[in-house]
Amino acid sequence: MIARQPIEGRGEPAVLEVAGRRIGGPSFAMIAGPCAVESREQLLETATVVQQAGATMLRGGAYKPRTSPYAFQGLGQEGLRLLAEAKAQTGLPVVTEVLDARDLEQVLEVADVLQIGSRNMHNYPLLAEAGRAGCPVLLKRGLSSTLDELLMAAEYVLREGNEAVILCERGIRTFETAYRFTLDLAAVPALKERTDLPVIVDPSHAAGRRELVTPLSLAAAAAGADGLIVEVHPRPEDAICDGPQSLHAAEFAAYVEHVQAAAAVAGKVLSGLELTTVG
Ligand code: PEP
Ligand code: MN
């Protein structure tokens, strides 16, 4: 097989189309939903709220990479089934994580975008399998990975002939302990110098607490990010996973309005809404 040319130095920004939604170029994607699929009620309630507020896609993990093996690991197949129900109900494309290549077939039944998490950024066989699956991939930067390493990880997907890769900055390990990770916003323009792939930002896992999520989101949008992936929960205080960093569903519509204004500064329009905005 002939490997494709490394992505560095390519031309026009790629505009990916996922189930009719655009991401990249002028289109800003708002990917929102719970950290983990916890129950039918929790997922459907969140999905409805984010769809009504103009989200581009729904996020939610059925397989969760947890630091402790004793922590909730996700609902697995039942979670995937619930995501399919949420997709049918709201029409939102689904972004969900694949942790293990052995789950790929099942995950592909519902995923419109396969998420490869930070902890798997260096899992090269999984990246190659995802590349062969032909489904768009959202690739998160490893917790302690350089931009070079992120770009090379993306190559593992791209070289299989899958050009639909979205890069995601989600915070890196530094000496700072005031928040969960340090959001490296310079990664947005720095990656854009080197790749035409869409670059999005996850303010939730970087911040670790909701008070920081809106300011980081605004900064990311103004810095030219092609979208955000953000955690939202109807009752964050009851969340099984990542409640402290989840936005309250009741506040999500106001959040989207703020982010839209910041995205406009960078010349971007919320994806999904451009089709319904009457000019
Ligand atoms: C997630 O987005 O669900 C997640 C676990 O994020 P990360 O891989 O960036 O830690
Ligand atoms: Mn989470």
PDB file of N, CA, C and O in Angstrom, residues 69-104:
ATOM      1  N   PRO A  69     -10.157   1.188  37.797  1.00  0.00           N
ATOM      2  CA  PRO A  69     -10.929   0.068  37.230  1.00  0.00           C
ATOM      3  C   PRO A  69     -12.186  -0.233  38.030  1.00  0.00           C
ATOM      4  O   PRO A  69     -13.046  -0.982  37.586  1.00  0.00           O
ATOM      5  N   TYR A  70     -12.301   0.374  39.225  1.00  0.00           N
ATOM      6  CA  TYR A  70     -13.475   0.143  40.071  1.00  0.00           C
ATOM      7  C   TYR A  70     -14.561   1.183  39.822  1.00  0.00           C
ATOM      8  O   TYR A  70     -15.658   1.071  40.334  1.00  0.00           O
ATOM      9  N   ALA A  71     -14.233   2.234  39.049  1.00  0.00           N
ATOM     10  CA  ALA A  71     -15.232   3.279  38.748  1.00  0.00           C
ATOM     11  C   ALA A  71     -16.163   2.776  37.633  1.00  0.00           C
ATOM     12  O   ALA A  71     -15.825   1.839  36.901  1.00  0.00           O
ATOM     13  N   PHE A  72     -17.320   3.424  37.512  1.00  0.00           N
ATOM     14  CA  PHE A  72     -18.303   3.118  36.461  1.00  0.00           C
ATOM     15  C   PHE A  72     -17.620   3.105  35.091  1.00  0.00           C
ATOM     16  O   PHE A  72     -16.975   4.075  34.705  1.00  0.00           O
ATOM     17  N   GLN A  73     -17.790   2.032  34.379  1.00  0.00           N
ATOM     18  CA  GLN A  73     -17.082   1.864  33.101  1.00  0.00           C
ATOM     19  C   GLN A  73     -17.982   2.130  31.886  1.00  0.00           C
ATOM     20  O   GLN A  73     -17.573   1.915  30.754  1.00  0.00           O
ATOM     21  N   GLY A  74     -19.207   2.588  32.152  1.00  0.00           N
ATOM     22  CA  GLY A  74     -20.141   2.852  31.053  1.00  0.00           C
ATOM     23  C   GLY A  74     -21.129   1.712  30.913  1.00  0.00           C
ATOM     24  O   GLY A  74     -20.899   0.607  31.411  1.00  0.00           O
ATOM     25  N   LEU A  75     -22.228   1.993  30.210  1.00  0.00           N
ATOM     26  CA  LEU A  75     -23.289   0.981  30.067  1.00  0.00           C
ATOM     27  C   LEU A  75     -23.014   0.006  28.929  1.00  0.00           C
ATOM     28  O   LEU A  75     -23.785  -0.922  28.711  1.00  0.00           O
ATOM     29  N   GLY A  76     -21.951   0.251  28.174  1.00  0.00           N
ATOM     30  CA  GLY A  76     -21.609  -0.683  27.096  1.00  0.00           C
ATOM     31  C   GLY A  76     -22.705  -0.760  26.045  1.00  0.00           C
ATOM     32  O   GLY A  76     -23.245   0.262  25.614  1.00  0.00           O
ATOM     33  N   GLN A  77     -23.065  -2.000  25.675  1.00  0.00           N
ATOM     34  CA  GLN A  77     -24.046  -2.195  24.595  1.00  0.00           C
ATOM     35  C   GLN A  77     -25.367  -1.501  24.854  1.00  0.00           C
ATOM     36  O   GLN A  77     -25.998  -0.980  23.935  1.00  0.00           O
ATOM     37  N   GLU A  78     -25.803  -1.518  26.108  1.00  0.00           N
ATOM     38  CA  GLU A  78     -27.055  -0.842  26.448  1.00  0.00           C
ATOM     39  C   GLU A  78     -26.915   0.669  26.197  1.00  0.00           C
ATOM     40  O   GLU A  78     -27.841   1.326  25.697  1.00  0.00           O
ATOM     41  N   GLY A  79     -25.750   1.216  26.483  1.00  0.00           N
ATOM     42  CA  GLY A  79     -25.490   2.626  26.205  1.00  0.00           C
ATOM     43  C   GLY A  79     -25.573   2.925  24.712  1.00  0.00           C
ATOM     44  O   GLY A  79     -26.118   3.954  24.297  1.00  0.00           O
ATOM     45  N   LEU A  80     -25.052   2.014  23.909  1.00  0.00           N
ATOM     46  CA  LEU A  80     -25.111   2.206  22.454  1.00  0.00           C
ATOM     47  C   LEU A  80     -26.562   2.194  21.973  1.00  0.00           C
ATOM     48  O   LEU A  80     -26.956   2.994  21.121  1.00  0.00           O
ATOM     49  N   ARG A  81     -27.340   1.295  22.544  1.00  0.00           N
ATOM     50  CA  ARG A  81     -28.759   1.209  22.171  1.00  0.00           C
ATOM     51  C   ARG A  81     -29.478   2.525  22.511  1.00  0.00           C
ATOM     52  O   ARG A  81     -30.282   3.038  21.743  1.00  0.00           O
ATOM     53  N   LEU A  82     -29.159   3.079  23.679  1.00  0.00           N
ATOM     54  CA  LEU A  82     -29.782   4.345  24.088  1.00  0.00           C
ATOM     55  C   LEU A  82     -29.336   5.495  23.182  1.00  0.00           C
ATOM     56  O   LEU A  82     -30.137   6.381  22.852  1.00  0.00           O
ATOM     57  N   LEU A  83     -28.078   5.464  22.764  1.00  0.00           N
ATOM     58  CA  LEU A  83     -27.605   6.507  21.839  1.00  0.00           C
ATOM     59  C   LEU A  83     -28.374   6.426  20.514  1.00  0.00           C
ATOM     60  O   LEU A  83     -28.711   7.448  19.921  1.00  0.00           O
ATOM     61  N   ALA A  84     -28.647   5.205  20.064  1.00  0.00           N
ATOM     62  CA  ALA A  84     -29.407   5.031  18.819  1.00  0.00           C
ATOM     63  C   ALA A  84     -30.812   5.618  18.987  1.00  0.00           C
ATOM     64  O   ALA A  84     -31.352   6.272  18.077  1.00  0.00           O
ATOM     65  N   GLU A  85     -31.378   5.427  20.158  1.00  0.00           N
ATOM     66  CA  GLU A  85     -32.719   5.967  20.425  1.00  0.00           C
ATOM     67  C   GLU A  85     -32.664   7.498  20.441  1.00  0.00           C
ATOM     68  O   GLU A  85     -33.543   8.171  19.876  1.00  0.00           O
ATOM     69  N   ALA A  86     -31.647   8.050  21.071  1.00  0.00           N
ATOM     70  CA  ALA A  86     -31.515   9.517  21.136  1.00  0.00           C
ATOM     71  C   ALA A  86     -31.313  10.095  19.737  1.00  0.00           C
ATOM     72  O   ALA A  86     -31.856  11.160  19.407  1.00  0.00           O
ATOM     73  N   LYS A  87     -30.558   9.386  18.927  1.00  0.00           N
ATOM     74  CA  LYS A  87     -30.333   9.851  17.552  1.00  0.00           C
ATOM     75  C   LYS A  87     -31.645   9.846  16.769  1.00  0.00           C
ATOM     76  O   LYS A  87     -31.977  10.803  16.072  1.00  0.00           O
ATOM     77  N   ALA A  88     -32.404   8.762  16.926  1.00  0.00           N
ATOM     78  CA  ALA A  88     -33.677   8.661  16.204  1.00  0.00           C
ATOM     79  C   ALA A  88     -34.636   9.757  16.665  1.00  0.00           C
ATOM     80  O   ALA A  88     -35.376  10.333  15.870  1.00  0.00           O
ATOM     81  N   GLN A  89     -34.598  10.067  17.928  1.00  0.00           N
ATOM     82  CA  GLN A  89     -35.539  11.043  18.482  1.00  0.00           C
ATOM     83  C   GLN A  89     -35.182  12.484  18.112  1.00  0.00           C
ATOM     84  O   GLN A  89     -36.061  13.306  17.902  1.00  0.00           O
ATOM     85  N   THR A  90     -33.891  12.798  18.067  1.00  0.00           N
ATOM     86  CA  THR A  90     -33.485  14.202  17.859  1.00  0.00           C
ATOM     87  C   THR A  90     -32.934  14.476  16.468  1.00  0.00           C
ATOM     88  O   THR A  90     -32.829  15.634  16.061  1.00  0.00           O
ATOM     89  N   GLY A  91     -32.537  13.442  15.762  1.00  0.00           N
ATOM     90  CA  GLY A  91     -31.901  13.643  14.460  1.00  0.00           C
ATOM     91  C   GLY A  91     -30.438  14.050  14.575  1.00  0.00           C
ATOM     92  O   GLY A  91     -29.771  14.304  13.571  1.00  0.00           O
ATOM     93  N   LEU A  92     -29.909  14.132  15.811  1.00  0.00           N
ATOM     94  CA  LEU A  92     -28.510  14.547  15.972  1.00  0.00           C
ATOM     95  C   LEU A  92     -27.557  13.397  15.655  1.00  0.00           C
ATOM     96  O   LEU A  92     -27.741  12.285  16.161  1.00  0.00           O
ATOM     97  N   PRO A  93     -26.511  13.656  14.858  1.00  0.00           N
ATOM     98  CA  PRO A  93     -25.472  12.643  14.696  1.00  0.00           C
ATOM     99  C   PRO A  93     -24.797  12.372  16.037  1.00  0.00           C
ATOM    100  O   PRO A  93     -24.736  13.253  16.898  1.00  0.00           O
ATOM    101  N   VAL A  94     -24.289  11.165  16.201  1.00  0.00           N
ATOM    102  CA  VAL A  94     -23.732  10.726  17.479  1.00  0.00           C
ATOM    103  C   VAL A  94     -22.211  10.590  17.418  1.00  0.00           C
ATOM    104  O   VAL A  94     -21.661   9.988  16.495  1.00  0.00           O
ATOM    105  N   VAL A  95     -21.570  11.177  18.441  1.00  0.00           N
ATOM    106  CA  VAL A  95     -20.122  11.020  18.642  1.00  0.00           C
ATOM    107  C   VAL A  95     -19.948  10.162  19.885  1.00  0.00           C
ATOM    108  O   VAL A  95     -20.414  10.536  20.964  1.00  0.00           O
ATOM    109  N   THR A  96     -19.295   9.003  19.740  1.00  0.00           N
ATOM    110  CA  THR A  96     -19.109   8.151  20.912  1.00  0.00           C
ATOM    111  C   THR A  96     -17.761   7.439  20.827  1.00  0.00           C
ATOM    112  O   THR A  96     -17.238   7.194  19.743  1.00  0.00           O
ATOM    113  N   GLU A  97     -17.223   7.148  22.004  1.00  0.00           N
ATOM    114  CA  GLU A  97     -15.850   6.638  22.060  1.00  0.00           C
ATOM    115  C   GLU A  97     -15.774   5.135  21.826  1.00  0.00           C
ATOM    116  O   GLU A  97     -16.599   4.370  22.327  1.00  0.00           O
ATOM    117  N   VAL A  98     -14.759   4.747  21.079  1.00  0.00           N
ATOM    118  CA  VAL A  98     -14.418   3.327  20.982  1.00  0.00           C
ATOM    119  C   VAL A  98     -13.104   3.142  21.754  1.00  0.00           C
ATOM    120  O   VAL A  98     -12.104   3.785  21.488  1.00  0.00           O
ATOM    121  N   LEU A  99     -13.166   2.273  22.758  1.00  0.00           N
ATOM    122  CA  LEU A  99     -12.012   2.063  23.637  1.00  0.00           C
ATOM    123  C   LEU A  99     -11.160   0.904  23.150  1.00  0.00           C
ATOM    124  O   LEU A  99      -9.967   0.858  23.389  1.00  0.00           O
ATOM    125  N   ASP A 100     -11.827  -0.051  22.523  1.00  0.00           N
ATOM    126  CA  ASP A 100     -11.194  -1.324  22.218  1.00  0.00           C
ATOM    127  C   ASP A 100     -11.648  -1.761  20.820  1.00  0.00           C
ATOM    128  O   ASP A 100     -12.851  -1.718  20.526  1.00  0.00           O
ATOM    129  N   ALA A 101     -10.699  -2.146  19.994  1.00  0.00           N
ATOM    130  CA  ALA A 101     -11.031  -2.540  18.616  1.00  0.00           C
ATOM    131  C   ALA A 101     -12.057  -3.673  18.581  1.00  0.00           C
ATOM    132  O   ALA A 101     -12.825  -3.788  17.629  1.00  0.00           O
ATOM    133  N   ARG A 102     -12.117  -4.461  19.644  1.00  0.00           N
ATOM    134  CA  ARG A 102     -13.091  -5.564  19.657  1.00  0.00           C
ATOM    135  C   ARG A 102     -14.534  -5.069  19.742  1.00  0.00           C
ATOM    136  O   ARG A 102     -15.465  -5.809  19.449  1.00  0.00           O
ATOM    137  N   ASP A 103     -14.714  -3.798  20.150  1.00  0.00           N
ATOM    138  CA  ASP A 103     -16.071  -3.235  20.236  1.00  0.00           C
ATOM    139  C   ASP A 103     -16.451  -2.464  18.968  1.00  0.00           C
ATOM    140  O   ASP A 103     -17.563  -1.936  18.863  1.00  0.00           O
ATOM    141  N   LEU A 104     -15.508  -2.359  18.042  1.00  0.00           N
ATOM    142  CA  LEU A 104     -15.686  -1.443  16.921  1.00  0.00           C
ATOM    143  C   LEU A 104     -16.966  -1.697  16.118  1.00  0.00           C
ATOM    144  O   LEU A 104     -17.710  -0.763  15.805  1.00  0.00           O
TER     145      LEU A 104
END
